[in-house]
Amino acid sequence: MSGRGRGGPPQGRGRVAGSDPGRGAFRGGNRGGDGGGPRGGRGAPRGGPRGGPRGGPRGGAGGNLPRYQDQYELDVDPNNGVFTPPNETLQAPDPKVDERENALIRPGEEISLSGLTLDEYTLPARPSYGTQGRPVVLRTNYFNMLIKPDAQIFRYELEISPQIMTRQSQANQNSPKVNRRKTRRLIQLLIQNTPPLQGPGIATDGIKLLFSAKQLDLEGRSRVLRQRYYEPEEEGPGPNSTNHQIKISEEGSISVQQLVDYLSSPPGVTSPTFNKGEVLQALNIVMTRTASNNPSVYGGGASNKFYRLPEDGPGFDLGSGLVALKGFYTSVRTSTLRVLVNINVANGAFYPAMNVLGLMRLHTPNSANDQTSGLEGFISRLRVSHSYIHGKRKIKTVQGFAHPIPKFKHDFPPFGTSHTIKFQCTELQATGKISVFQYFKRKYNIELRKPDDPCLNLGNKEHPVFVPPELCEVEPGQQYNKKLDGSQTSRMLQFAVRKPAENARRIIDQGAKLMGLSMTNPNLTEFGVKVAPQMITVRGRILPPVPIQYRSGKGPKTFTTLNGSWNMAGGTSFSDGRYLRNWTVVKFGRNDIGALDIAKFREYARNCGVGSDEPAHSDGILVELRTGKFNQESDDKAIEGILQTAAEKGMKVLLVFLPSVDAFIYSRVKFWAEVKFGIHTICSAGLKIRVKASPDNNFKPPPGAVSPDYCANIAHKFNLKLGGLNQTLPSEKMGILRDGKTMLVGMDVTHPSPGSLSKSPSIAGVVASIDGRYGQWPASMRTQEGRVEMIKELEEMFGERLDLWQKTNKGALPERVIVYRDGVSEGQYRTLLVEELPQIRKACKKRYPGGKGPKISIIVCGKRHHTRFYGTNAQSIDRSTNTKNGTVVDRGVTMEKGWDFFLQAHTALKGTARPTHYVVILDENGMNADGLEALTHNLCYLFGRATKAVSLCPPAYYADLLCERGRAYLYQEFNARDNATTTTDQTFDWDRAPWLKGVHAALKDTMYYI
């Protein structure tokens, strides 16, 4: 076999175990056990030495991960939840910032958008700052950046030839994609080997930009350098390594002082030579230099999240072969008169550094050779190392398991093992074919312990390299970017949820140091910037509690709320309760819910104001399911069958009991009921309706003891689905909505998650109120091109909402429209007004007499930000030690030119409260700060399925729930790779998709999605 030890017959060779030409196939050296033995040094991912041994034996192919301990979790808080940094006195908010903020407000100033281009648009000026509520001083996770007046940063662009592409790009020229890891490594090698680029005055994004504190001597505007590529574990470039040409071109200099000047200038003032985005980009890359160059930190490059392994173990065990690590997010932000650095705790899922076969066992405990478990997808693209060839460590990427490749005439079955993969090997003078197992035994005296597990392909489809997993180790620091399963998500929440003071201490003790926040850090001072390591303080206010109204007797009754929560007292009911007819109960799987449970539910629902006929089946209908990935097709048919029968029997509403929390069953119930048959459903998992036993006091509930609170929760949903109204606000709390002539609208777009079919669609949703009671929010929903944030069919969807308002209000159309738009990033504010606002106006023009439409206001809602607030005394925090519900902040860390505020309307029961960020990008209704902040806060008490204030204004919240319902309709498409048996890529088929828009006609004007 030409002496190279390559697997397969001579006419179609393809390496079986990783031999380079002339080096032998199964290159080796005894590992000293099943994946055990010391690893030695890690090598530098960015060109510097990694330093130190990996530390002790790596373990074998099985076993559990060590227990995770968190020193911050174990700390005793001496301040009863108030975060108080050691040796630091509370500083008042900067009076200079207060003074400048007050000078920048523009009361009553309006801006016309007619004729404006995208580049000419500016955000509406802030008309005022809020004054309502009790004033408080809060700490926030921002740090003040100090900038030298003459600070300049020189910007250079890097052009690499040939570019380093991913293997997928090399195989598919139609989707070129740069290999970011290798490109980052190449640039670090260049910096390491080029003296003018060394030192703290150089920062790079690791892809194409380089920033210097001093102007580089390029002998002109550009210069070409050469650098050979080699991996960290290699001693240097080999004879066949690529010699890359890297062209460094000067793009100009950046005056950081111009940014400071801009932040203190009046709204609308701009400079033709100033580009805020460029300055912030440079400062962000400079800011991450310290962490990026730390060899013990994972992340960096184009990322702004950085993680470090805990000293006492691999991390927090998430189950199924993943661990969670804590890290930090950082971003340079701007506010009035100052530049700030935002640092927040980040949580990420990672592969543990361990033996690959052990990882396979953790992911699939029963058998690593479980082809249907998604194991191949789990390990695909994982970077692993082996050192069986002359004891030298080699790092490779897993392409998947060993599968026969026709052009090599492989004759082993899929998921080939060390026993089943056989090949001709003339180097061992073998007669006939030998197996992988035999090869390792004869050449390296390695007797594989687990030869029946599938081998890894560490090459590619064109040139496969098959290696037993027990000889490979997972390289540390690899983040898992796919979707977590339900159990892992629950564990991640357990890991991530930490009290405010605990997170704040972690940011001060670890995050600030990791990012190099210091007045003397040369990585910053070389660029003319310093960052004070103390959190800043800001002014906030706590808005007063909001009263809620229900019905008592023949009229409304007002209830006082406490900490954003309330209870429906005896004798009160929903403001407009509906009656439940043509309904029954369906029980999927093993379920002992019986007539007594159902009767008790009806009693509690009646107390809430939802009366009902006897269900069609007093004991419910039992439908057997097999459950599990292996039985989804048969289960789906069973679900379709019972729902079709229910529709044929005239059922309008079903109370469905699921055997457990099962996303597949839930999604298929919703699809068949709402898309195909027009039936409202409410699903309950397991026996949640029952009163739980308490082992603490040996309490055992009697038969039929159902939970009143859980029944009330179901009743809330039933009433909304049937068109009822749960709670209302007193008229004096309605503000601009008081006359009932304002239509509130919520809009959102959700995108395909990791694990979806390629080219899967995004889902756009629009909800809107139908009258002046603001309790019913029917919806429109569409699919559109994936990863597109702007709603493409908004004109039609918004028109549907106007038509229903007009139908409900005797032909009248709303005089005002206030839109709460969720999910739009800061860089898309202008795009929204250019792409979505014209569609809204077109829909209005077609329906309003003379084409004169309503006055429109648009407020963007953001939850995916990293701003957190911490109370500074006992009066500013609640029992969970978070800031109190109703806390609003509209200065100190808000936009320097615009109108925005942070509002925490809810009470956070666990973890650290995250306020919602509201940004006004259009206001034709002449609102002021107090009015909009109070309106938004008050609306958070009108979320119909809860007896507490919610964190996101209900129009946006409902739109988010609507989009999630669309995801349920496409559950199989959005979770395709979780159920895949191989890593074969599949594409969403628009012509054969089970659902693309809307629901059954019987439900289209209802809140079916609640």
Short mmCIF file of N, CA, C and O in Angstrom, two decimals, residues 112 114 293 498 576 583 645 830:
data_model
loop_
_atom_site.label_atom_id
_atom_site.label_comp_id
_atom_site.label_asym_id
_atom_site.label_seq_id
_atom_site.Cartn_x
_atom_site.Cartn_y
_atom_site.Cartn_z
N SER A 112 -39.90 66.62 11.64
CA SER A 112 -40.66 66.06 10.53
C SER A 112 -39.80 65.04 9.80
O SER A 112 -38.65 65.31 9.48
N SER A 114 -40.74 63.72 6.88
CA SER A 114 -41.03 63.74 5.45
C SER A 114 -39.81 64.27 4.69
O SER A 114 -39.27 65.32 5.00
N ASN A 293 -5.26 39.27 25.33
CA ASN A 293 -3.89 38.79 25.36
C ASN A 293 -3.58 37.93 26.59
O ASN A 293 -2.43 37.58 26.82
N ARG A 498 -28.05 34.90 40.17
CA ARG A 498 -27.29 35.35 41.33
C ARG A 498 -27.85 36.68 41.82
O ARG A 498 -28.33 37.49 41.02
N ASP A 576 -64.64 41.46 32.67
CA ASP A 576 -65.62 40.98 31.69
C ASP A 576 -65.39 39.49 31.54
O ASP A 576 -64.57 39.05 30.74
N TRP A 583 -66.78 22.42 25.15
CA TRP A 583 -65.41 22.16 25.54
C TRP A 583 -65.28 20.79 26.17
O TRP A 583 -66.27 20.16 26.56
N THR A 645 -61.08 14.71 15.63
CA THR A 645 -62.35 14.21 16.18
C THR A 645 -63.05 15.28 17.01
O THR A 645 -64.27 15.46 16.92
N ARG A 830 -32.81 53.77 12.74
CA ARG A 830 -33.09 54.53 11.52
C ARG A 830 -33.67 53.64 10.43
O ARG A 830 -34.59 54.04 9.71
#
